[in-house]
Amino acid sequence: MKELTLLFIVGLTMVSAASLKSLDTEPGMQAEDKKAVLKMMLKSLIQNALEDDAKDREVEMQAEEKEMQANDDTEMEREMEAEREEKEMDEMQAQEIAARDMELENAVDPCPTYWVHFQGSCYRYFGDRVTWEVARESCKDHYSISGQAELASIHSQQENSFAYDLFLSAAGGSSLAGHTYYGAWIGFFQPTASSTGPFQWSDGTSASDFDSWLPRQPDNAGNNEGCTHFWRRNAGDDTLQSWNDAPCTLDFPYICKVAPNN
Ligand SMILES: [Ca+2]
């Protein structure tokens, strides 16, 4: 408004001087007429100045508005970016937690409930006394995520000791009373009805890498022994941890084996 006032004064001076001078040169113009013309010119000058000022203000406001808009946009972008980052972080954390849970679960228990982990396999002793065939079918009723269980196959001295200890601890120490040929079925068998021919593991694993026969076994006594069990007729046999072939129709507890969950 100050500028406008200044403009007005300067304009007034200039217009007065110039116009009066030019008006002076107009022949026959009366003083009243000159005044009226001067008034009109001044009015027009003020009008123009006011319009210019309004225009300037408008431009200024538009610029301000634009700047505010730009600031808003930047702020919004920042917020969106922050939200995106937070979401990504949450997803990463969720994935990490899931991976850790899985790792923990596998580390703690790779086997189904009640099954015992040993060197990459899961084992379970079952105390009911049944024939070899029934024992095998009973194993097959059990699963891990990796597949169906079978009667245990044994491929090393360590695995043999582990399986024997599993049976021994579950069977109850040195109590042998009333348990002739006390022991537990494992998966070694002769598939032919006459109980001849090579033994094989019911789970299809190699039959040639390990065995733990008692001395003079397998003897196929009575030409009728096609299935294998841990031999335990007296406490001394616990140190041997050895096998005997026996009629498949005898009733023994049994040991099943299944691949772990992972
Ligand atoms: Ca035998």
PDB file of C-alpha atoms and ligand atoms in Angstrom:
ATOM      1  CA  MET A   1       0.000   0.000   0.000  1.00  0.00           C
ATOM      2  CA  LYS A   2       2.949   2.268   0.680  1.00  0.00           C
ATOM      3  CA  GLU A   3       4.216   1.585  -2.827  1.00  0.00           C
ATOM      4  CA  LEU A   4       0.836   2.469  -4.192  1.00  0.00           C
ATOM      5  CA  THR A   5       0.811   5.746  -2.326  1.00  0.00           C
ATOM      6  CA  LEU A   6       4.293   6.568  -3.549  1.00  0.00           C
ATOM      7  CA  LEU A   7       3.299   5.659  -7.074  1.00  0.00           C
ATOM      8  CA  PHE A   8       0.285   7.821  -6.749  1.00  0.00           C
ATOM      9  CA  ILE A   9       2.315  10.857  -5.658  1.00  0.00           C
ATOM     10  CA  VAL A  10       4.965  10.348  -8.326  1.00  0.00           C
ATOM     11  CA  GLY A  11       2.283   9.758 -10.960  1.00  0.00           C
ATOM     12  CA  LEU A  12       0.376  12.773  -9.845  1.00  0.00           C
ATOM     13  CA  THR A  13       3.453  14.974 -10.117  1.00  0.00           C
ATOM     14  CA  MET A  14       4.451  13.592 -13.491  1.00  0.00           C
ATOM     15  CA  VAL A  15       0.998  13.654 -14.987  1.00  0.00           C
ATOM     16  CA  SER A  16       0.312  17.066 -13.577  1.00  0.00           C
ATOM     17  CA  ALA A  17       3.496  18.484 -14.987  1.00  0.00           C
ATOM     18  CA  ALA A  18       3.360  16.778 -18.376  1.00  0.00           C
ATOM     19  CA  SER A  19      -0.353  16.967 -18.913  1.00  0.00           C
ATOM     20  CA  LEU A  20      -0.727  20.490 -17.778  1.00  0.00           C
ATOM     21  CA  LYS A  21       2.047  21.425 -20.079  1.00  0.00           C
ATOM     22  CA  SER A  22       0.480  19.646 -23.037  1.00  0.00           C
ATOM     23  CA  LEU A  23      -2.925  20.930 -22.080  1.00  0.00           C
ATOM     24  CA  ASP A  24      -1.474  24.381 -21.984  1.00  0.00           C
ATOM     25  CA  THR A  25      -0.621  23.997 -25.640  1.00  0.00           C
ATOM     26  CA  GLU A  26      -4.208  23.065 -26.517  1.00  0.00           C
ATOM     27  CA  PRO A  27      -5.754  26.158 -27.860  1.00  0.00           C
ATOM     28  CA  GLY A  28      -9.073  27.272 -26.539  1.00  0.00           C
ATOM     29  CA  MET A  29      -9.275  24.882 -23.597  1.00  0.00           C
ATOM     30  CA  GLN A  30     -10.789  26.316 -20.457  1.00  0.00           C
ATOM     31  CA  ALA A  31      -9.303  25.877 -16.994  1.00  0.00           C
ATOM     32  CA  GLU A  32     -12.326  23.780 -15.923  1.00  0.00           C
ATOM     33  CA  ASP A  33     -11.912  21.461 -18.869  1.00  0.00           C
ATOM     34  CA  LYS A  34      -8.224  21.062 -18.158  1.00  0.00           C
ATOM     35  CA  LYS A  35      -9.034  20.087 -14.601  1.00  0.00           C
ATOM     36  CA  ALA A  36     -11.557  17.494 -15.741  1.00  0.00           C
ATOM     37  CA  VAL A  37      -9.095  15.946 -18.199  1.00  0.00           C
ATOM     38  CA  LEU A  38      -6.422  15.885 -15.523  1.00  0.00           C
ATOM     39  CA  LYS A  39      -8.818  14.180 -13.128  1.00  0.00           C
ATOM     40  CA  MET A  40      -9.622  11.507 -15.675  1.00  0.00           C
ATOM     41  CA  MET A  41      -5.964  10.854 -16.374  1.00  0.00           C
ATOM     42  CA  LEU A  42      -5.227  10.543 -12.679  1.00  0.00           C
ATOM     43  CA  LYS A  43      -8.160   8.238 -12.203  1.00  0.00           C
ATOM     44  CA  SER A  44      -6.931   6.032 -15.025  1.00  0.00           C
ATOM     45  CA  LEU A  45      -3.415   6.030 -13.579  1.00  0.00           C
ATOM     46  CA  ILE A  46      -4.645   4.966 -10.141  1.00  0.00           C
ATOM     47  CA  GLN A  47      -6.841   2.336 -11.736  1.00  0.00           C
ATOM     48  CA  ASN A  48      -3.855   0.887 -13.599  1.00  0.00           C
ATOM     49  CA  ALA A  49      -1.676   0.974 -10.501  1.00  0.00           C
ATOM     50  CA  LEU A  50      -4.361  -0.801  -8.474  1.00  0.00           C
ATOM     51  CA  GLU A  51      -4.809  -3.447 -11.159  1.00  0.00           C
ATOM     52  CA  ASP A  52      -1.042  -4.023 -11.367  1.00  0.00           C
ATOM     53  CA  ASP A  53      -0.880  -4.350  -7.616  1.00  0.00           C
ATOM     54  CA  ALA A  54      -3.732  -6.879  -7.580  1.00  0.00           C
ATOM     55  CA  LYS A  55      -2.070  -8.824 -10.354  1.00  0.00           C
ATOM     56  CA  ASP A  56       1.209  -8.896  -8.430  1.00  0.00           C
ATOM     57  CA  ARG A  57      -0.598 -10.153  -5.352  1.00  0.00           C
ATOM     58  CA  GLU A  58      -2.286 -12.871  -7.328  1.00  0.00           C
ATOM     59  CA  VAL A  59       1.001 -14.071  -8.813  1.00  0.00           C
ATOM     60  CA  GLU A  60       2.557 -13.987  -5.371  1.00  0.00           C
ATOM     61  CA  MET A  61      -0.309 -15.994  -3.878  1.00  0.00           C
ATOM     62  CA  GLN A  62      -0.116 -18.519  -6.698  1.00  0.00           C
ATOM     63  CA  ALA A  63       3.602 -18.961  -6.078  1.00  0.00           C
ATOM     64  CA  GLU A  64       2.979 -19.383  -2.365  1.00  0.00           C
ATOM     65  CA  GLU A  65       0.249 -21.876  -3.025  1.00  0.00           C
ATOM     66  CA  LYS A  66       2.509 -23.794  -5.386  1.00  0.00           C
ATOM     67  CA  GLU A  67       5.256 -23.873  -2.805  1.00  0.00           C
ATOM     68  CA  MET A  68       2.850 -25.114  -0.128  1.00  0.00           C
ATOM     69  CA  GLN A  69       1.586 -27.788  -2.510  1.00  0.00           C
ATOM     70  CA  ALA A  70       5.153 -28.845  -3.235  1.00  0.00           C
ATOM     71  CA  ASN A  71       5.864 -29.016   0.472  1.00  0.00           C
ATOM     72  CA  ASP A  72       2.734 -31.071   1.015  1.00  0.00           C
ATOM     73  CA  ASP A  73       3.731 -33.432  -1.789  1.00  0.00           C
ATOM     74  CA  THR A  74       7.217 -33.873  -0.345  1.00  0.00           C
ATOM     75  CA  GLU A  75       5.790 -34.498   3.096  1.00  0.00           C
ATOM     76  CA  MET A  76       3.346 -37.048   1.714  1.00  0.00           C
ATOM     77  CA  GLU A  77       6.101 -38.789  -0.230  1.00  0.00           C
ATOM     78  CA  ARG A  78       8.229 -38.917   2.898  1.00  0.00           C
ATOM     79  CA  GLU A  79       5.370 -40.428   4.865  1.00  0.00           C
ATOM     80  CA  MET A  80       4.676 -43.010   2.160  1.00  0.00           C
ATOM     81  CA  GLU A  81       8.369 -43.912   1.962  1.00  0.00           C
ATOM     82  CA  ALA A  82       8.483 -44.308   5.748  1.00  0.00           C
ATOM     83  CA  GLU A  83       5.386 -46.508   5.658  1.00  0.00           C
ATOM     84  CA  ARG A  84       6.894 -48.613   2.883  1.00  0.00           C
ATOM     85  CA  GLU A  85      10.121 -49.051   4.806  1.00  0.00           C
ATOM     86  CA  GLU A  86       8.232 -49.997   7.943  1.00  0.00           C
ATOM     87  CA  LYS A  87       6.204 -52.580   6.034  1.00  0.00           C
ATOM     88  CA  GLU A  88       9.338 -54.063   4.461  1.00  0.00           C
ATOM     89  CA  MET A  89      10.967 -54.216   7.879  1.00  0.00           C
ATOM     90  CA  ASP A  90       7.910 -55.987   9.342  1.00  0.00           C
ATOM     91  CA  GLU A  91       7.923 -58.527   6.509  1.00  0.00           C
ATOM     92  CA  MET A  92      11.643 -59.181   6.936  1.00  0.00           C
ATOM     93  CA  GLN A  93      11.219 -59.616  10.660  1.00  0.00           C
ATOM     94  CA  ALA A  94       8.292 -62.006  10.153  1.00  0.00           C
ATOM     95  CA  GLN A  95      10.383 -64.067   7.725  1.00  0.00           C
ATOM     96  CA  GLU A  96      13.322 -64.131  10.121  1.00  0.00           C
ATOM     97  CA  ILE A  97      11.093 -65.222  12.985  1.00  0.00           C
ATOM     98  CA  ALA A  98       9.509 -67.973  10.851  1.00  0.00           C
ATOM     99  CA  ALA A  99      12.950 -69.214   9.776  1.00  0.00           C
ATOM    100  CA  ARG A 100      14.173 -69.161  13.375  1.00  0.00           C
ATOM    101  CA  ASP A 101      11.082 -71.031  14.574  1.00  0.00           C
ATOM    102  CA  MET A 102      11.582 -73.682  11.899  1.00  0.00           C
ATOM    103  CA  GLU A 103      15.271 -73.994  12.805  1.00  0.00           C
ATOM    104  CA  LEU A 104      14.446 -74.226  16.494  1.00  0.00           C
ATOM    105  CA  GLU A 105      11.737 -76.797  15.914  1.00  0.00           C
ATOM    106  CA  ASN A 106      14.072 -78.942  13.829  1.00  0.00           C
ATOM    107  CA  ALA A 107      16.926 -78.513  16.275  1.00  0.00           C
ATOM    108  CA  VAL A 108      14.767 -79.468  19.225  1.00  0.00           C
ATOM    109  CA  ASP A 109      12.753 -82.265  17.672  1.00  0.00           C
ATOM    110  CA  PRO A 110      13.099 -83.438  14.071  1.00  0.00           C
ATOM    111  CA  CYS A 111      11.103 -86.562  14.917  1.00  0.00           C
ATOM    112  CA  PRO A 112       7.401 -87.179  15.461  1.00  0.00           C
ATOM    113  CA  THR A 113       6.248 -87.172  19.094  1.00  0.00           C
ATOM    114  CA  TYR A 114       7.455 -90.229  21.073  1.00  0.00           C
ATOM    115  CA  TRP A 115      10.139 -90.986  18.463  1.00  0.00           C
ATOM    116  CA  VAL A 116      13.826 -90.690  19.294  1.00  0.00           C
ATOM    117  CA  HIS A 117      16.359 -89.023  17.025  1.00  0.00           C
ATOM    118  CA  PHE A 118      19.678 -90.690  16.322  1.00  0.00           C
ATOM    119  CA  GLN A 119      22.146 -89.872  13.521  1.00  0.00           C
ATOM    120  CA  GLY A 120      19.581 -88.649  11.022  1.00  0.00           C
ATOM    121  CA  SER A 121      16.768 -91.142  11.703  1.00  0.00           C
ATOM    122  CA  CYS A 122      13.891 -91.497  14.162  1.00  0.00           C
ATOM    123  CA  TYR A 123      13.245 -94.648  16.203  1.00  0.00           C
ATOM    124  CA  ARG A 124      10.545 -95.947  18.481  1.00  0.00           C
ATOM    125  CA  TYR A 125      10.267 -99.077  20.576  1.00  0.00           C
ATOM    126  CA  PHE A 126       6.860-100.756  20.819  1.00  0.00           C
ATOM    127  CA  GLY A 127       6.333-103.113  23.764  1.00  0.00           C
ATOM    128  CA  ASP A 128       3.401-105.178  22.524  1.00  0.00           C
ATOM    129  CA  ARG A 129       4.467-108.690  21.579  1.00  0.00           C
ATOM    130  CA  VAL A 130       3.419-109.602  18.052  1.00  0.00           C
ATOM    131  CA  THR A 131       4.587-111.629  15.043  1.00  0.00           C
ATOM    132  CA  TRP A 132       7.160-110.137  12.702  1.00  0.00           C
ATOM    133  CA  GLU A 133       4.546-109.428  10.012  1.00  0.00           C
ATOM    134  CA  VAL A 134       2.158-107.733  12.455  1.00  0.00           C
ATOM    135  CA  ALA A 135       5.058-105.720  13.847  1.00  0.00           C
ATOM    136  CA  ARG A 136       5.939-104.564  10.332  1.00  0.00           C
ATOM    137  CA  GLU A 137       2.351-103.533   9.587  1.00  0.00           C
ATOM    138  CA  SER A 138       2.163-101.714  12.905  1.00  0.00           C
ATOM    139  CA  CYS A 139       5.287 -99.698  12.030  1.00  0.00           C
ATOM    140  CA  LYS A 140       3.689 -98.744   8.734  1.00  0.00           C
ATOM    141  CA  ASP A 141       0.829 -97.117  10.626  1.00  0.00           C
ATOM    142  CA  HIS A 142       3.280 -94.400  11.678  1.00  0.00           C
ATOM    143  CA  TYR A 143       4.597 -91.490   9.646  1.00  0.00           C
ATOM    144  CA  SER A 144       6.888 -88.510   9.754  1.00  0.00           C
ATOM    145  CA  ILE A 145       6.593 -85.674   7.227  1.00  0.00           C
ATOM    146  CA  SER A 146       9.196 -87.551   5.156  1.00  0.00           C
ATOM    147  CA  GLY A 147       7.263 -90.802   4.901  1.00  0.00           C
ATOM    148  CA  GLN A 148       6.105 -94.092   6.369  1.00  0.00           C
ATOM    149  CA  ALA A 149       7.874 -95.961   9.148  1.00  0.00           C
ATOM    150  CA  GLU A 150       9.237 -99.513   8.792  1.00  0.00           C
ATOM    151  CA  LEU A 151      10.798-102.058  11.088  1.00  0.00           C
ATOM    152  CA  ALA A 152      14.246-100.724  11.925  1.00  0.00           C
ATOM    153  CA  SER A 153      17.144-101.386   9.576  1.00  0.00           C
ATOM    154  CA  ILE A 154      20.626-101.205  11.125  1.00  0.00           C
ATOM    155  CA  HIS A 155      23.749-100.162   9.271  1.00  0.00           C
ATOM    156  CA  SER A 156      26.478 -99.539  11.827  1.00  0.00           C
ATOM    157  CA  GLN A 157      27.719-100.624  15.264  1.00  0.00           C
ATOM    158  CA  GLN A 158      26.609 -97.247  16.688  1.00  0.00           C
ATOM    159  CA  GLU A 159      23.129 -97.620  15.272  1.00  0.00           C
ATOM    160  CA  ASN A 160      22.971-101.205  16.569  1.00  0.00           C
ATOM    161  CA  SER A 161      23.960-100.059  20.085  1.00  0.00           C
ATOM    162  CA  PHE A 162      21.484 -97.219  19.985  1.00  0.00           C
ATOM    163  CA  ALA A 163      18.608 -99.498  18.900  1.00  0.00           C
ATOM    164  CA  TYR A 164      19.524-102.140  21.468  1.00  0.00           C
ATOM    165  CA  ASP A 165      19.660 -99.522  24.263  1.00  0.00           C
ATOM    166  CA  LEU A 166      16.303 -98.160  23.181  1.00  0.00           C
ATOM    167  CA  PHE A 167      14.828-101.645  23.529  1.00  0.00           C
ATOM    168  CA  LEU A 168      16.672-102.365  26.757  1.00  0.00           C
ATOM    169  CA  SER A 169      15.683 -99.158  28.543  1.00  0.00           C
ATOM    170  CA  ALA A 170      12.059 -99.510  27.520  1.00  0.00           C
ATOM    171  CA  ALA A 171      11.921-103.264  28.226  1.00  0.00           C
ATOM    172  CA  GLY A 172      12.922-102.780  31.836  1.00  0.00           C
ATOM    173  CA  GLY A 173      16.534-103.479  32.760  1.00  0.00           C
ATOM    174  CA  SER A 174      17.563-107.031  33.571  1.00  0.00           C
ATOM    175  CA  SER A 175      14.130-108.483  34.209  1.00  0.00           C
ATOM    176  CA  LEU A 176      14.017-111.571  32.011  1.00  0.00           C
ATOM    177  CA  ALA A 177      11.430-113.645  33.836  1.00  0.00           C
ATOM    178  CA  GLY A 178       8.925-115.341  31.572  1.00  0.00           C
ATOM    179  CA  HIS A 179      10.425-113.964  28.396  1.00  0.00           C
ATOM    180  CA  THR A 180      11.969-116.834  26.484  1.00  0.00           C
ATOM    181  CA  TYR A 181      13.858-115.488  23.506  1.00  0.00           C
ATOM    182  CA  TYR A 182      13.268-112.113  24.907  1.00  0.00           C
ATOM    183  CA  GLY A 183      14.240-109.485  22.412  1.00  0.00           C
ATOM    184  CA  ALA A 184      12.793-107.196  19.776  1.00  0.00           C
ATOM    185  CA  TRP A 185      12.097-107.601  16.087  1.00  0.00           C
ATOM    186  CA  ILE A 186      14.165-105.618  13.592  1.00  0.00           C
ATOM    187  CA  GLY A 187      13.583-105.409   9.845  1.00  0.00           C
ATOM    188  CA  PHE A 188      16.034-108.096   8.615  1.00  0.00           C
ATOM    189  CA  PHE A 189      14.180-110.991   6.971  1.00  0.00           C
ATOM    190  CA  GLN A 190      14.128-113.593   4.233  1.00  0.00           C
ATOM    191  CA  PRO A 191      11.205-112.930   1.914  1.00  0.00           C
ATOM    192  CA  THR A 192      10.883-116.509   0.653  1.00  0.00           C
ATOM    193  CA  ALA A 193       8.458-118.846   2.378  1.00  0.00           C
ATOM    194  CA  SER A 194      11.121-121.530   2.899  1.00  0.00           C
ATOM    195  CA  SER A 195      13.308-119.092   4.870  1.00  0.00           C
ATOM    196  CA  THR A 196      16.239-119.522   2.579  1.00  0.00           C
ATOM    197  CA  GLY A 197      18.130-117.076   0.464  1.00  0.00           C
ATOM    198  CA  PRO A 198      19.782-113.846   1.538  1.00  0.00           C
ATOM    199  CA  PHE A 199      18.400-111.663   4.303  1.00  0.00           C
ATOM    200  CA  GLN A 200      17.244-108.194   3.340  1.00  0.00           C
ATOM    201  CA  TRP A 201      15.966-105.109   5.124  1.00  0.00           C
ATOM    202  CA  SER A 202      12.220-104.521   4.930  1.00  0.00           C
ATOM    203  CA  ASP A 203      12.821-100.776   4.292  1.00  0.00           C
ATOM    204  CA  GLY A 204      14.826-101.614   1.156  1.00  0.00           C
ATOM    205  CA  THR A 205      18.184-100.281   2.383  1.00  0.00           C
ATOM    206  CA  SER A 206      21.458-102.079   1.718  1.00  0.00           C
ATOM    207  CA  ALA A 207      21.813-105.497   3.359  1.00  0.00           C
ATOM    208  CA  SER A 208      25.545-105.794   2.854  1.00  0.00           C
ATOM    209  CA  ASP A 209      27.045-102.966   4.953  1.00  0.00           C
ATOM    210  CA  PHE A 210      26.528-104.340   8.485  1.00  0.00           C
ATOM    211  CA  ASP A 211      25.321-107.287  10.532  1.00  0.00           C
ATOM    212  CA  SER A 212      25.515-108.328  14.168  1.00  0.00           C
ATOM    213  CA  TRP A 213      24.739-112.089  14.163  1.00  0.00           C
ATOM    214  CA  LEU A 214      25.452-114.093  17.270  1.00  0.00           C
ATOM    215  CA  PRO A 215      28.072-116.789  16.742  1.00  0.00           C
ATOM    216  CA  ARG A 216      26.536-119.699  14.739  1.00  0.00           C
ATOM    217  CA  GLN A 217      23.593-117.551  13.638  1.00  0.00           C
ATOM    218  CA  PRO A 218      21.665-117.358  11.443  1.00  0.00           C
ATOM    219  CA  ASP A 219      21.138-121.126  11.711  1.00  0.00           C
ATOM    220  CA  ASN A 220      17.637-121.407  10.281  1.00  0.00           C
ATOM    221  CA  ALA A 221      16.761-123.924  12.981  1.00  0.00           C
ATOM    222  CA  GLY A 222      13.998-126.288  11.929  1.00  0.00           C
ATOM    223  CA  ASN A 223      14.250-124.735   8.451  1.00  0.00           C
ATOM    224  CA  ASN A 224      11.777-122.223   9.753  1.00  0.00           C
ATOM    225  CA  GLU A 225      13.680-119.095  10.804  1.00  0.00           C
ATOM    226  CA  GLY A 226      13.228-116.204   8.404  1.00  0.00           C
ATOM    227  CA  CYS A 227      13.014-113.152  10.707  1.00  0.00           C
ATOM    228  CA  THR A 228      15.557-111.384  12.911  1.00  0.00           C
ATOM    229  CA  HIS A 229      15.417-110.134  16.503  1.00  0.00           C
ATOM    230  CA  PHE A 230      17.807-108.811  19.140  1.00  0.00           C
ATOM    231  CA  TRP A 231      18.834-111.861  21.195  1.00  0.00           C
ATOM    232  CA  ARG A 232      18.369-111.529  24.935  1.00  0.00           C
ATOM    233  CA  ARG A 233      18.070-114.812  26.850  1.00  0.00           C
ATOM    234  CA  ASN A 234      20.252-113.627  29.751  1.00  0.00           C
ATOM    235  CA  ALA A 235      21.703-110.362  31.000  1.00  0.00           C
ATOM    236  CA  GLY A 236      25.105-111.218  29.496  1.00  0.00           C
ATOM    237  CA  ASP A 237      23.603-110.927  26.045  1.00  0.00           C
ATOM    238  CA  ASP A 238      23.208-107.193  26.622  1.00  0.00           C
ATOM    239  CA  THR A 239      26.911-106.708  25.975  1.00  0.00           C
ATOM    240  CA  LEU A 240      26.727-108.704  22.738  1.00  0.00           C
ATOM    241  CA  GLN A 241      23.783-106.755  21.378  1.00  0.00           C
ATOM    242  CA  SER A 242      23.513-109.436  18.730  1.00  0.00           C
ATOM    243  CA  TRP A 243      20.964-110.915  16.416  1.00  0.00           C
ATOM    244  CA  ASN A 244      19.288-114.283  15.964  1.00  0.00           C
ATOM    245  CA  ASP A 245      17.085-115.607  13.229  1.00  0.00           C
ATOM    246  CA  ALA A 246      13.800-117.011  14.572  1.00  0.00           C
ATOM    247  CA  PRO A 247      10.406-118.180  13.292  1.00  0.00           C
ATOM    248  CA  CYS A 248       8.502-115.112  12.053  1.00  0.00           C
ATOM    249  CA  THR A 249       5.434-116.326  13.926  1.00  0.00           C
ATOM    250  CA  LEU A 250       6.982-115.787  17.376  1.00  0.00           C
ATOM    251  CA  ASP A 251       5.747-112.818  19.379  1.00  0.00           C
ATOM    252  CA  PHE A 252       8.257-110.076  20.211  1.00  0.00           C
ATOM    253  CA  PRO A 253       8.259-106.378  20.873  1.00  0.00           C
ATOM    254  CA  TYR A 254       9.678-104.427  17.949  1.00  0.00           C
ATOM    255  CA  ILE A 255      11.616-101.349  16.925  1.00  0.00           C
ATOM    256  CA  CYS A 256      10.406 -99.056  14.125  1.00  0.00           C
ATOM    257  CA  LYS A 257      12.386 -96.440  12.208  1.00  0.00           C
ATOM    258  CA  VAL A 258      11.339 -93.458  10.094  1.00  0.00           C
ATOM    259  CA  ALA A 259      13.116 -90.631   8.276  1.00  0.00           C
ATOM    260  CA  PRO A 260      13.054 -87.344  10.228  1.00  0.00           C
ATOM    261  CA  ASN A 261      10.665 -84.493   9.438  1.00  0.00           C
ATOM    262  CA  ASN A 262      13.240 -82.410   7.569  1.00  0.00           C
TER     263      ASN A 262
HETATM  264 CA    CA B   1      18.405-118.886  14.919  1.00  0.00          CA
END
